[in-house]
Amino acid sequence: MGGIPTNRFGEVVYNGPEGERSCAGLYAIGEAACVSVHGANRLGGNSLLEIIVFGRACGNQVMKRLKQHRYHPALDKDCWQKGVERVESWLGELNRSGGSDCNIANIRLRMQTIMQEHFSVYRTDEVMREGVQRLETLAAELPEARLSDGNRIFNTELIEAMELENLMSLARVTAAGALARIESRGAHARDDYPDRDDTVWMKHTLASIRDEHVKLDYKPVRVRPMTVESFPPRKRVY
Amino acid sequence: MSEMIALSVFRYDPEQGDKPAMQAYKVPMSKPGMKLLDALNYIKWELDGSLTYRRSCGEGVCGSDGLNINGVNGLACITPIAGLKQPIHVRPLPSMQVIRDLVVDMDHFFDQYRQIQPWLKTETPTPEHERLQSPEQRAELDGSYECILCGCCTTSCPSWWWNGDRFLGPAALLQANRWIVDSRDEAMGERLDQLEDSFRLYRCHQIMNCMEACPKELNPTAAIDNIKRKILARKS
Ligand code: SF4
Ligand code: SF4
Ligand code: FES
């Protein structure tokens, strides 16, 4: 199950030069997080484990940290600007668009269609490669999109626009990660590579977008429980 | 040409500050079983990006899109177009302060929910494992835990319209009862003390609008009745 990488206390982790580091005070749990216990599928029981085990562990960790660090470190005094700029870039350029092809709903629908047609149940290299291309072309159109609503009170079109930016990033990393993974695992079922390959691919995809390009990296799956014996992964058969 | 649906939708733009007005829209009937939310989405995505309403799950789970639909409160996402008389009149929840178009201020509603302290209160030490319930004790919660706090009941209650500043209203009271009947909760006395008040609880005159309005088919009136009976029982 994918998400923001965390350790078992819900603290967000990242790969630094000295290996894995946690971002003190930044947490992710549940559907948003990847603590590396669930395997490749998103199955029904995941949420229960996330609530009962990691929700609690994370809550305890938050309390512990707050006892030692009552206040967060001083913020950069300009840190709010990026957020405001993002909103203003949408509100500032109303309706100056190339017609209805370029509104939020239209781009979102095209993104959904690409994901449905190229990254659905059965996947092949050819289909996904074309999908990545179409998606990258569409993503390049997104900055051209314009709102029709310039109201500053409860502007849900603005919210949808910002959600679409986030969704587009997620779609791009999902697509790139899927194309690169030449095996079948969990819901990633490839017709051209129908088998699971634990020697090469038992690892998490780490994706980022830098300078407008999707970059992929990997990290190992945690397979050693702390208090009980581990059992080796087996083929899932139905 | 597909069949067209006629809607008349409440609009209010707080930036302009003009009087609210009803606006007419026509939307194609795009699929069998089409819901009112689909029609609102069509307006927003195809006709008029400024139409403002709350929505999230689209399947009657989150409680965001409580609206007044042809005079009756309900959730847009689970209300089929087919059964509605046209033009479909879509208004914000009654008696509420409108923020914009169909979006109302829910602060007071949720504040009243907070007032009933909707969490497990215990005095006995936390057991090593969970606090157990028998299947029968668990069944006591049926009919209350399903509430999604959409506000359809409370905003349809005449007593709440008049005394909503002090009368807690059906949604908050249904939830109050949910904790009173929970076998694990150890604060029933304190909860009843808090409710035993001529306004907070006793403004309910069993008008039953709330039950009619609830899209989850819950019965706040019965819950309120149960609280009243619990209060009576401890007096005798
Ligand atoms: S039964 Fe009570 S709470 Fe429900 S609508 Fe009537 S007065 Fe309001
Ligand atoms: S009782 Fe029904 S109508 Fe009232 S808030 Fe809960 S779900 Fe909504
Ligand atoms: S959108 Fe969630 S209840 Fe209607």
CSV table of C-alpha atoms and ligand atoms in Angstrom, one decimal:
chain,number,residue,atom,x,y,z
A,1,MET,CA,0.0,0.0,0.0
A,2,GLY,CA,1.5,3.3,-1.1
A,3,GLY,CA,1.6,6.6,0.8
A,4,ILE,CA,3.9,9.0,2.5
A,5,PRO,CA,6.8,6.9,4.0
A,6,THR,CA,6.8,6.8,7.8
A,7,ASN,CA,8.4,4.8,10.6
A,8,ARG,CA,6.3,2.8,13.0
A,9,PHE,CA,5.6,5.9,15.1
A,10,GLY,CA,3.9,7.7,12.2
A,11,GLU,CA,6.8,10.0,11.7
A,12,VAL,CA,7.5,10.9,8.1
A,13,VAL,CA,10.9,9.6,6.9
A,14,TYR,CA,13.1,10.6,4.0
A,15,ASN,CA,16.3,9.4,2.5
A,16,GLY,CA,19.2,11.7,3.4
A,17,PRO,CA,22.9,11.3,2.6
A,18,GLU,CA,23.3,9.4,5.9
A,19,GLY,CA,20.4,7.1,5.2
A,20,GLU,CA,16.8,7.2,6.4
A,21,ARG,CA,15.9,10.2,8.6
A,22,SER,CA,12.7,11.2,10.2
A,23,CYS,CA,11.1,14.7,9.9
A,24,ALA,CA,10.6,15.6,13.5
A,25,GLY,CA,7.1,16.7,14.2
A,26,LEU,CA,5.6,15.7,10.8
A,27,TYR,CA,3.3,12.8,10.9
A,28,ALA,CA,1.3,10.7,8.5
A,29,ILE,CA,-1.1,7.8,9.3
A,30,GLY,CA,-3.7,5.7,7.8
A,31,GLU,CA,-4.6,6.0,4.1
A,32,ALA,CA,-2.0,8.7,3.7
A,33,ALA,CA,0.9,6.8,5.1
A,34,CYS,CA,3.1,3.9,4.1
A,35,VAL,CA,4.6,2.3,7.2
A,36,SER,CA,5.7,-0.7,5.2
A,37,VAL,CA,3.6,-3.4,6.7
A,38,HIS,CA,0.7,-4.0,4.3
A,39,GLY,CA,2.3,-5.5,1.2
A,40,ALA,CA,1.4,-4.5,-2.3
A,41,ASN,CA,-2.4,-4.5,-2.1
A,42,ARG,CA,-4.9,-2.2,-0.5
A,43,LEU,CA,-7.1,-4.7,1.3
A,44,GLY,CA,-10.0,-4.3,3.6
A,45,GLY,CA,-8.2,-5.0,6.9
A,46,ASN,CA,-5.5,-2.3,6.3
A,47,SER,CA,-7.5,0.5,7.7
A,48,LEU,CA,-8.2,-1.3,11.0
A,49,LEU,CA,-4.6,-2.0,11.5
A,50,GLU,CA,-3.8,1.6,10.8
A,51,ILE,CA,-6.3,2.9,13.3
A,52,ILE,CA,-5.8,0.5,16.1
A,53,VAL,CA,-2.0,0.0,15.9
A,54,PHE,CA,-0.5,3.0,14.1
A,55,GLY,CA,-3.1,5.5,15.0
A,56,ARG,CA,-2.3,4.8,18.7
A,57,ALA,CA,1.4,4.6,18.2
A,58,CYS,CA,1.4,7.9,16.4
A,59,GLY,CA,-0.8,9.5,19.1
A,60,ASN,CA,1.6,8.4,21.8
A,61,GLN,CA,4.6,9.7,19.8
A,62,VAL,CA,2.9,13.1,19.3
A,63,MET,CA,2.3,13.3,23.1
A,64,LYS,CA,5.9,12.4,23.8
A,65,ARG,CA,7.3,14.9,21.5
A,66,LEU,CA,5.0,17.7,22.7
A,67,LYS,CA,6.2,17.1,26.3
A,68,GLN,CA,9.8,17.8,25.2
A,69,HIS,CA,9.0,20.4,22.5
A,70,ARG,CA,6.1,22.5,23.5
A,71,TYR,CA,6.6,24.8,20.5
A,72,HIS,CA,7.7,24.3,17.0
A,73,PRO,CA,11.0,25.8,15.8
A,74,ALA,CA,10.8,29.3,14.5
A,75,LEU,CA,9.4,29.5,11.0
A,76,ASP,CA,11.0,31.3,8.1
A,77,LYS,CA,9.1,34.6,8.0
A,78,ASP,CA,8.3,34.2,4.3
A,79,CYS,CA,7.2,30.6,4.5
A,80,TRP,CA,3.5,31.5,3.8
A,81,GLN,CA,4.3,33.1,0.5
A,82,LYS,CA,4.4,30.0,-1.6
A,83,GLY,CA,0.9,29.1,-0.5
A,84,VAL,CA,-0.5,32.5,-1.2
A,85,GLU,CA,1.2,32.6,-4.5
A,86,ARG,CA,-0.4,29.3,-5.5
A,87,VAL,CA,-3.8,30.6,-4.7
A,88,GLU,CA,-3.2,34.0,-6.3
A,89,SER,CA,-2.0,32.4,-9.5
A,90,TRP,CA,-5.4,30.8,-9.9
A,91,LEU,CA,-7.5,33.8,-8.8
A,92,GLY,CA,-5.3,36.3,-10.7
A,93,GLU,CA,-6.0,34.9,-14.1
A,94,LEU,CA,-9.6,34.3,-14.5
A,95,ASN,CA,-11.2,33.2,-17.7
A,96,ARG,CA,-8.3,34.2,-19.9
A,97,SER,CA,-8.4,30.8,-21.4
A,98,GLY,CA,-8.5,28.9,-24.7
A,99,GLY,CA,-12.1,27.9,-24.1
A,100,SER,CA,-13.8,25.1,-22.3
A,101,ASP,CA,-11.2,22.5,-23.1
A,102,CYS,CA,-9.0,24.2,-20.6
A,103,ASN,CA,-11.3,24.3,-17.6
A,104,ILE,CA,-10.7,22.3,-14.4
A,105,ALA,CA,-13.4,19.7,-14.9
A,106,ASN,CA,-12.4,19.0,-18.5
A,107,ILE,CA,-8.7,18.4,-17.7
A,108,ARG,CA,-9.7,16.3,-14.7
A,109,LEU,CA,-12.0,14.2,-16.9
A,110,ARG,CA,-9.2,13.7,-19.4
A,111,MET,CA,-6.8,12.7,-16.7
A,112,GLN,CA,-9.3,10.2,-15.3
A,113,THR,CA,-9.8,8.7,-18.8
A,114,ILE,CA,-6.1,8.3,-19.4
A,115,MET,CA,-5.7,6.5,-16.0
A,116,GLN,CA,-8.7,4.3,-16.8
A,117,GLU,CA,-7.5,3.4,-20.3
A,118,HIS,CA,-3.8,2.9,-19.6
A,119,PHE,CA,-3.4,1.9,-16.0
A,120,SER,CA,-6.4,-0.2,-15.1
A,121,VAL,CA,-6.6,-3.9,-14.4
A,122,TYR,CA,-4.4,-5.5,-17.0
A,123,ARG,CA,-1.3,-3.7,-17.9
A,124,THR,CA,1.4,-4.0,-20.6
A,125,ASP,CA,4.5,-2.1,-21.4
A,126,GLU,CA,3.0,-0.7,-24.7
A,127,VAL,CA,-0.2,0.5,-23.1
A,128,MET,CA,1.4,2.1,-20.1
A,129,ARG,CA,4.2,3.7,-22.2
A,130,GLU,CA,1.6,5.4,-24.3
A,131,GLY,CA,-0.3,6.4,-21.2
A,132,VAL,CA,2.7,8.0,-19.6
A,133,GLN,CA,3.1,10.1,-22.7
A,134,ARG,CA,-0.5,11.2,-22.9
A,135,LEU,CA,-0.4,12.1,-19.2
A,136,GLU,CA,2.8,14.1,-19.5
A,137,THR,CA,1.3,16.1,-22.4
A,138,LEU,CA,-1.9,16.7,-20.4
A,139,ALA,CA,0.1,17.7,-17.3
A,140,ALA,CA,1.8,20.4,-19.4
A,141,GLU,CA,-1.6,21.8,-20.2
A,142,LEU,CA,-2.6,22.2,-16.6
A,143,PRO,CA,-0.9,25.6,-16.1
A,144,GLU,CA,-3.0,27.0,-18.9
A,145,ALA,CA,-6.3,26.1,-17.1
A,146,ARG,CA,-8.3,28.9,-15.8
A,147,LEU,CA,-11.1,29.3,-13.2
A,148,SER,CA,-14.4,30.9,-14.0
A,149,ASP,CA,-15.1,31.8,-10.4
A,150,GLY,CA,-13.1,34.7,-8.9
A,151,ASN,CA,-15.0,34.9,-5.6
A,152,ARG,CA,-12.8,34.9,-2.5
A,153,ILE,CA,-15.5,33.4,-0.3
A,154,PHE,CA,-16.0,29.6,-0.2
A,155,ASN,CA,-14.6,29.2,-3.7
A,156,THR,CA,-15.0,25.5,-4.4
A,157,GLU,CA,-13.8,25.8,-7.9
A,158,LEU,CA,-10.5,27.0,-6.5
A,159,ILE,CA,-10.3,24.0,-4.2
A,160,GLU,CA,-11.0,21.7,-7.2
A,161,ALA,CA,-8.2,23.3,-9.1
A,162,MET,CA,-5.7,22.8,-6.3
A,163,GLU,CA,-6.9,19.2,-5.8
A,164,LEU,CA,-6.4,18.7,-9.5
A,165,GLU,CA,-2.8,19.8,-9.3
A,166,ASN,CA,-2.3,17.3,-6.5
A,167,LEU,CA,-4.1,14.6,-8.4
A,168,MET,CA,-2.1,15.2,-11.5
A,169,SER,CA,1.2,14.8,-9.5
A,170,LEU,CA,-0.1,11.5,-8.1
A,171,ALA,CA,-1.3,10.2,-11.4
A,172,ARG,CA,2.2,11.0,-12.9
A,173,VAL,CA,4.2,9.2,-10.2
A,174,THR,CA,1.7,6.3,-10.2
A,175,ALA,CA,2.1,5.9,-13.9
A,176,ALA,CA,5.8,6.2,-14.0
A,177,GLY,CA,6.2,3.8,-11.1
A,178,ALA,CA,4.0,1.2,-12.7
A,179,LEU,CA,5.7,1.4,-16.1
A,180,ALA,CA,9.1,0.9,-14.4
A,181,ARG,CA,8.1,-2.1,-12.4
A,182,ILE,CA,8.6,-5.1,-14.7
A,183,GLU,CA,6.8,-7.7,-12.7
A,184,SER,CA,3.2,-8.4,-11.4
A,185,ARG,CA,2.5,-7.6,-7.7
A,186,GLY,CA,-0.7,-7.0,-5.9
A,187,ALA,CA,-3.0,-4.9,-8.0
A,188,HIS,CA,-0.2,-4.2,-10.5
A,189,ALA,CA,-1.0,-7.1,-12.9
A,190,ARG,CA,1.0,-7.1,-16.1
A,191,ASP,CA,0.2,-9.4,-19.0
A,192,ASP,CA,3.8,-9.2,-20.2
A,193,TYR,CA,5.3,-10.0,-16.8
A,194,PRO,CA,2.7,-12.1,-15.1
A,195,ASP,CA,4.9,-13.3,-12.2
A,196,ARG,CA,6.1,-11.7,-9.0
A,197,ASP,CA,9.8,-11.2,-8.8
A,198,ASP,CA,10.9,-11.0,-5.2
A,199,THR,CA,14.6,-11.0,-6.0
A,200,VAL,CA,14.6,-7.8,-7.9
A,201,TRP,CA,11.3,-6.1,-7.0
A,202,MET,CA,10.5,-6.7,-3.4
A,203,LYS,CA,11.0,-3.0,-2.7
A,204,HIS,CA,9.0,0.2,-2.5
A,205,THR,CA,8.9,2.8,-5.3
A,206,LEU,CA,9.9,6.2,-4.0
A,207,ALA,CA,8.8,8.9,-6.4
A,208,SER,CA,9.3,12.6,-6.6
A,209,ILE,CA,8.8,15.4,-9.0
A,210,ARG,CA,11.8,17.7,-9.4
A,211,ASP,CA,12.1,20.4,-12.1
A,212,GLU,CA,8.9,19.1,-13.7
A,213,HIS,CA,10.3,15.6,-14.1
A,214,VAL,CA,9.3,12.4,-12.3
A,215,LYS,CA,12.2,10.8,-10.6
A,216,LEU,CA,12.0,7.2,-9.2
A,217,ASP,CA,14.0,5.6,-6.4
A,218,TYR,CA,13.5,2.5,-4.3
A,219,LYS,CA,13.7,1.4,-0.7
A,220,PRO,CA,13.5,-2.1,0.8
A,221,VAL,CA,10.3,-3.5,2.3
A,222,ARG,CA,10.5,-4.2,6.0
A,223,VAL,CA,10.2,-8.0,6.4
A,224,ARG,CA,11.6,-8.6,9.9
A,225,PRO,CA,9.0,-8.3,12.6
A,226,MET,CA,10.5,-7.2,15.9
A,227,THR,CA,9.1,-9.7,18.3
A,228,VAL,CA,8.1,-12.8,16.3
A,229,GLU,CA,9.7,-15.0,13.7
A,230,SER,CA,9.2,-13.8,10.1
A,231,PHE,CA,7.8,-16.1,7.5
A,232,PRO,CA,9.0,-15.9,3.9
A,233,PRO,CA,6.7,-14.4,1.3
A,234,ARG,CA,4.7,-16.9,-0.7
A,235,LYS,CA,2.9,-16.9,-4.0
A,236,ARG,CA,-0.7,-15.6,-3.6
A,237,VAL,CA,-3.0,-18.1,-5.2
A,238,TYR,CA,-6.8,-18.0,-5.5
B,1,MET,CA,-31.6,14.6,-27.6
B,2,SER,CA,-31.7,13.3,-24.1
B,3,GLU,CA,-34.4,14.2,-21.6
B,4,MET,CA,-33.7,17.5,-19.9
B,5,ILE,CA,-34.1,18.1,-16.1
B,6,ALA,CA,-35.3,21.5,-14.9
B,7,LEU,CA,-33.8,22.9,-11.7
B,8,SER,CA,-34.3,26.1,-9.8
B,9,VAL,CA,-31.3,26.7,-7.5
B,10,PHE,CA,-30.8,29.1,-4.7
B,11,ARG,CA,-28.0,31.6,-5.3
B,12,TYR,CA,-26.4,34.0,-3.0
B,13,ASP,CA,-23.1,35.8,-3.6
B,14,PRO,CA,-21.7,37.3,-0.4
B,15,GLU,CA,-19.2,39.4,-2.2
B,16,GLN,CA,-21.9,41.2,-4.2
B,17,GLY,CA,-24.2,41.2,-1.2
B,18,ASP,CA,-27.3,41.3,-3.5
B,19,LYS,CA,-30.5,39.6,-2.5
B,20,PRO,CA,-30.6,35.8,-2.9
B,21,ALA,CA,-32.3,34.6,-6.0
B,22,MET,CA,-33.4,31.4,-7.6
B,23,GLN,CA,-31.6,30.5,-10.8
B,24,ALA,CA,-33.0,28.2,-13.5
B,25,TYR,CA,-30.8,25.5,-15.1
B,26,LYS,CA,-31.4,22.7,-17.5
B,27,VAL,CA,-29.4,19.5,-17.2
B,28,PRO,CA,-29.5,16.4,-19.4
B,29,MET,CA,-30.6,13.2,-17.8
B,30,SER,CA,-27.3,11.4,-18.3
B,31,LYS,CA,-27.9,8.0,-16.7
B,32,PRO,CA,-30.6,5.9,-15.2
B,33,GLY,CA,-30.6,6.3,-11.4
B,34,MET,CA,-29.1,9.7,-11.7
B,35,LYS,CA,-29.0,11.6,-8.4
B,36,LEU,CA,-29.5,15.2,-7.6
B,37,LEU,CA,-25.8,15.6,-6.9
B,38,ASP,CA,-25.0,14.5,-10.4
B,39,ALA,CA,-27.1,17.3,-11.7
B,40,LEU,CA,-25.4,19.9,-9.4
B,41,ASN,CA,-22.0,18.6,-10.5
B,42,TYR,CA,-23.1,18.9,-14.2
B,43,ILE,CA,-24.0,22.5,-13.6
B,44,LYS,CA,-20.7,23.2,-11.8
B,45,TRP,CA,-18.5,21.4,-14.3
B,46,GLU,CA,-20.2,22.2,-17.6
B,47,LEU,CA,-22.4,25.3,-17.2
B,48,ASP,CA,-21.4,27.5,-14.3
B,49,GLY,CA,-18.2,27.0,-12.2
B,50,SER,CA,-19.4,29.4,-9.6
B,51,LEU,CA,-22.3,27.4,-8.2
B,52,THR,CA,-21.2,26.5,-4.7
B,53,TYR,CA,-22.2,23.6,-2.6
B,54,ARG,CA,-20.6,21.0,-0.3
B,55,ARG,CA,-20.0,17.4,-1.3
B,56,SER,CA,-17.5,14.8,-0.7
B,57,CYS,CA,-18.2,11.0,-0.7
B,58,GLY,CA,-21.1,11.0,-3.2
B,59,GLU,CA,-22.7,8.1,-1.5
B,60,GLY,CA,-24.5,9.1,1.7
B,61,VAL,CA,-21.6,8.6,4.1
B,62,CYS,CA,-19.9,11.9,4.8
B,63,GLY,CA,-23.0,14.1,5.5
B,64,SER,CA,-21.7,17.1,3.5
B,65,ASP,CA,-24.6,17.7,1.1
B,66,GLY,CA,-27.6,18.1,3.2
B,67,LEU,CA,-30.0,20.4,1.3
B,68,ASN,CA,-33.6,21.4,1.1
B,69,ILE,CA,-35.0,19.6,-2.0
B,70,ASN,CA,-38.5,20.5,-3.1
B,71,GLY,CA,-39.1,21.6,0.5
B,72,VAL,CA,-37.8,18.4,2.1
B,73,ASN,CA,-34.4,18.0,3.7
B,74,GLY,CA,-32.2,15.3,2.3
B,75,LEU,CA,-28.8,14.4,0.9
B,76,ALA,CA,-28.3,15.4,-2.8
B,77,CYS,CA,-26.1,12.4,-3.5
B,78,ILE,CA,-28.6,9.7,-2.6
B,79,THR,CA,-31.8,11.5,-3.8
B,80,PRO,CA,-32.8,10.1,-7.2
B,81,ILE,CA,-33.8,12.7,-9.8
B,82,ALA,CA,-36.5,10.4,-11.1
B,83,GLY,CA,-38.9,10.8,-8.1
B,84,LEU,CA,-38.7,14.6,-8.0
B,85,LYS,CA,-41.2,17.1,-9.3
B,86,GLN,CA,-39.7,19.6,-11.7
B,87,PRO,CA,-38.4,22.2,-11.7
B,88,ILE,CA,-36.5,20.8,-8.7
B,89,HIS,CA,-36.2,23.5,-6.1
B,90,VAL,CA,-32.8,23.3,-4.4
B,91,ARG,CA,-32.3,25.4,-1.3
B,92,PRO,CA,-29.8,25.5,1.6
B,93,LEU,CA,-30.9,23.8,4.8
B,94,PRO,CA,-33.7,25.9,6.4
B,95,SER,CA,-33.1,28.4,9.2
B,96,MET,CA,-29.3,28.4,8.7
B,97,GLN,CA,-27.1,31.3,8.0
B,98,VAL,CA,-26.1,31.1,4.3
B,99,ILE,CA,-22.4,31.6,3.5
B,100,ARG,CA,-22.7,31.3,-0.2
B,101,ASP,CA,-25.3,29.6,-2.5
B,102,LEU,CA,-26.1,26.2,-0.9
B,103,VAL,CA,-23.4,26.4,1.7
B,104,VAL,CA,-24.5,27.1,5.3
B,105,ASP,CA,-22.7,27.9,8.5
B,106,MET,CA,-22.6,24.6,10.5
B,107,ASP,CA,-20.5,26.0,13.4
B,108,HIS,CA,-23.4,26.2,15.9
B,109,PHE,CA,-24.6,22.7,14.9
B,110,PHE,CA,-21.3,21.2,15.5
B,111,ASP,CA,-20.8,23.2,18.7
B,112,GLN,CA,-24.0,21.7,20.0
B,113,TYR,CA,-22.6,18.2,19.1
B,114,ARG,CA,-19.5,19.0,21.1
B,115,GLN,CA,-21.6,20.1,24.0
B,116,ILE,CA,-22.9,16.5,24.5
B,117,GLN,CA,-19.3,15.4,24.9
B,118,PRO,CA,-19.4,12.7,22.2
B,119,TRP,CA,-16.6,10.4,23.6
B,120,LEU,CA,-16.3,7.5,25.9
B,121,LYS,CA,-16.0,8.6,29.5
B,122,THR,CA,-14.7,6.1,32.1
B,123,GLU,CA,-13.5,6.1,35.7
B,124,THR,CA,-12.4,2.5,36.0
B,125,PRO,CA,-8.8,1.9,35.1
B,126,THR,CA,-8.1,1.2,31.5
B,127,PRO,CA,-8.0,-2.6,31.0
B,128,GLU,CA,-5.0,-4.2,29.4
B,129,HIS,CA,-7.1,-5.1,26.4
B,130,GLU,CA,-10.2,-3.4,25.1
B,131,ARG,CA,-13.5,-2.8,27.0
B,132,LEU,CA,-15.7,-5.7,26.0
B,133,GLN,CA,-19.3,-5.6,25.0
B,134,SER,CA,-21.7,-8.5,24.5
B,135,PRO,CA,-23.5,-8.7,21.1
B,136,GLU,CA,-26.7,-7.5,22.8
B,137,GLN,CA,-24.9,-4.5,24.4
B,138,ARG,CA,-23.4,-3.6,21.0
B,139,ALA,CA,-26.9,-3.9,19.4
B,140,GLU,CA,-28.0,-1.1,21.7
B,141,LEU,CA,-26.0,1.3,19.5
B,142,ASP,CA,-27.8,0.4,16.4
B,143,GLY,CA,-29.8,3.3,15.2
B,144,SER,CA,-27.5,5.9,16.6
B,145,TYR,CA,-24.0,5.2,15.4
B,146,GLU,CA,-25.1,5.4,11.8
B,147,CYS,CA,-25.7,9.2,12.1
B,148,ILE,CA,-23.5,11.1,9.7
B,149,LEU,CA,-24.3,14.6,11.2
B,150,CYS,CA,-25.7,15.9,8.1
B,151,GLY,CA,-28.0,18.3,9.9
B,152,CYS,CA,-31.1,17.4,7.9
B,153,CYS,CA,-33.1,16.6,11.1
B,154,THR,CA,-32.0,19.5,13.3
B,155,THR,CA,-32.7,22.1,10.6
B,156,SER,CA,-36.2,20.7,10.0
B,157,CYS,CA,-37.2,20.9,13.6
B,158,PRO,CA,-39.5,23.9,14.4
B,159,SER,CA,-38.5,23.9,18.0
B,160,TRP,CA,-34.9,24.3,16.9
B,161,TRP,CA,-35.8,27.1,14.5
B,162,TRP,CA,-37.2,29.1,17.4
B,163,ASN,CA,-34.9,28.0,20.3
B,164,GLY,CA,-31.9,26.7,18.5
B,165,ASP,CA,-29.6,28.8,20.6
B,166,ARG,CA,-30.4,26.7,23.6
B,167,PHE,CA,-32.4,23.6,22.5
B,168,LEU,CA,-29.7,21.1,21.4
B,169,GLY,CA,-31.8,19.7,18.5
B,170,PRO,CA,-32.4,16.1,17.3
B,171,ALA,CA,-29.0,15.3,16.0
B,172,ALA,CA,-27.1,16.3,19.1
B,173,LEU,CA,-29.7,14.6,21.3
B,174,LEU,CA,-29.5,11.4,19.2
B,175,GLN,CA,-25.8,11.4,19.9
B,176,ALA,CA,-26.2,12.2,23.6
B,177,ASN,CA,-28.4,9.1,23.8
B,178,ARG,CA,-25.8,7.1,21.8
B,179,TRP,CA,-23.4,7.5,24.8
B,180,ILE,CA,-26.1,7.1,27.4
B,181,VAL,CA,-26.9,3.6,26.1
B,182,ASP,CA,-23.3,2.6,25.6
B,183,SER,CA,-22.6,-0.2,28.1
B,184,ARG,CA,-18.9,0.9,28.3
B,185,ASP,CA,-19.6,4.5,29.2
B,186,GLU,CA,-19.5,5.3,33.0
B,187,ALA,CA,-20.8,8.9,33.0
B,188,MET,CA,-24.5,8.4,32.5
B,189,GLY,CA,-25.4,10.4,35.6
B,190,GLU,CA,-23.3,13.3,34.5
B,191,ARG,CA,-24.7,13.2,31.0
B,192,LEU,CA,-28.3,13.2,32.3
B,193,ASP,CA,-27.5,16.1,34.6
B,194,GLN,CA,-26.2,18.1,31.7
B,195,LEU,CA,-29.4,17.4,29.6
B,196,GLU,CA,-32.0,17.9,32.4
B,197,ASP,CA,-32.9,21.4,31.4
B,198,SER,CA,-36.1,22.9,30.1
B,199,PHE,CA,-34.4,24.2,27.0
B,200,ARG,CA,-31.5,21.8,26.1
B,201,LEU,CA,-33.8,18.7,26.1
B,202,TYR,CA,-37.4,19.6,26.9
B,203,ARG,CA,-38.1,21.9,23.9
B,204,CYS,CA,-38.8,18.7,21.9
B,205,HIS,CA,-42.5,18.5,21.5
B,206,GLN,CA,-42.4,15.3,19.4
B,207,ILE,CA,-43.3,16.9,16.1
B,208,MET,CA,-41.3,14.1,14.4
B,209,ASN,CA,-40.1,16.3,11.6
B,210,CYS,CA,-36.6,15.1,12.4
B,211,MET,CA,-37.5,11.4,11.8
B,212,GLU,CA,-39.2,12.3,8.5
B,213,ALA,CA,-36.1,14.2,7.4
B,214,CYS,CA,-33.3,11.7,8.3
B,215,PRO,CA,-31.8,10.3,5.1
B,216,LYS,CA,-30.3,7.4,7.1
B,217,GLU,CA,-33.8,6.5,8.4
B,218,LEU,CA,-32.9,7.1,12.1
B,219,ASN,CA,-35.3,8.1,14.7
B,220,PRO,CA,-34.1,11.0,16.9
B,221,THR,CA,-37.6,11.3,18.5
B,222,ALA,CA,-37.2,7.8,20.0
B,223,ALA,CA,-33.7,8.7,21.3
B,224,ILE,CA,-35.0,11.9,22.9
B,225,ASP,CA,-37.8,9.9,24.4
B,226,ASN,CA,-35.3,7.4,25.9
B,227,ILE,CA,-33.4,10.2,27.5
B,228,LYS,CA,-36.5,11.6,29.0
B,229,ARG,CA,-37.4,8.2,30.4
B,230,LYS,CA,-33.9,7.7,31.8
B,231,ILE,CA,-34.3,11.0,33.7
B,232,LEU,CA,-37.7,10.1,35.0
B,233,ALA,CA,-36.5,6.7,36.1
B,234,ARG,CA,-33.7,8.0,38.2
B,235,LYS,CA,-36.2,10.4,39.9
B,236,SER,CA,-38.4,7.6,41.2
C,1,SF4,S1,-39.5,15.3,17.5
C,1,SF4,FE1,-38.5,16.9,18.8
C,1,SF4,S2,-36.5,17.1,17.9
C,1,SF4,FE2,-37.7,16.0,16.3
C,1,SF4,S3,-38.5,17.6,15.0
C,1,SF4,FE3,-40.0,17.3,16.6
C,1,SF4,S4,-39.5,18.8,18.2
C,1,SF4,FE4,-37.7,18.6,16.9
C,2,SF4,S1,-30.0,11.8,12.7
C,2,SF4,FE1,-30.1,11.6,10.5
C,2,SF4,S2,-30.7,13.6,9.7
C,2,SF4,FE2,-30.0,13.9,11.8
C,2,SF4,S3,-27.8,14.4,11.5
C,2,SF4,FE3,-27.9,12.2,11.9
C,2,SF4,S4,-28.0,11.3,9.8
C,2,SF4,FE4,-28.5,13.5,9.6
C,3,FES,S1,-21.7,13.7,-0.6
C,3,FES,FE1,-21.3,12.6,1.3
C,3,FES,S2,-23.3,12.4,2.1
C,3,FES,FE2,-23.7,13.3,0.1
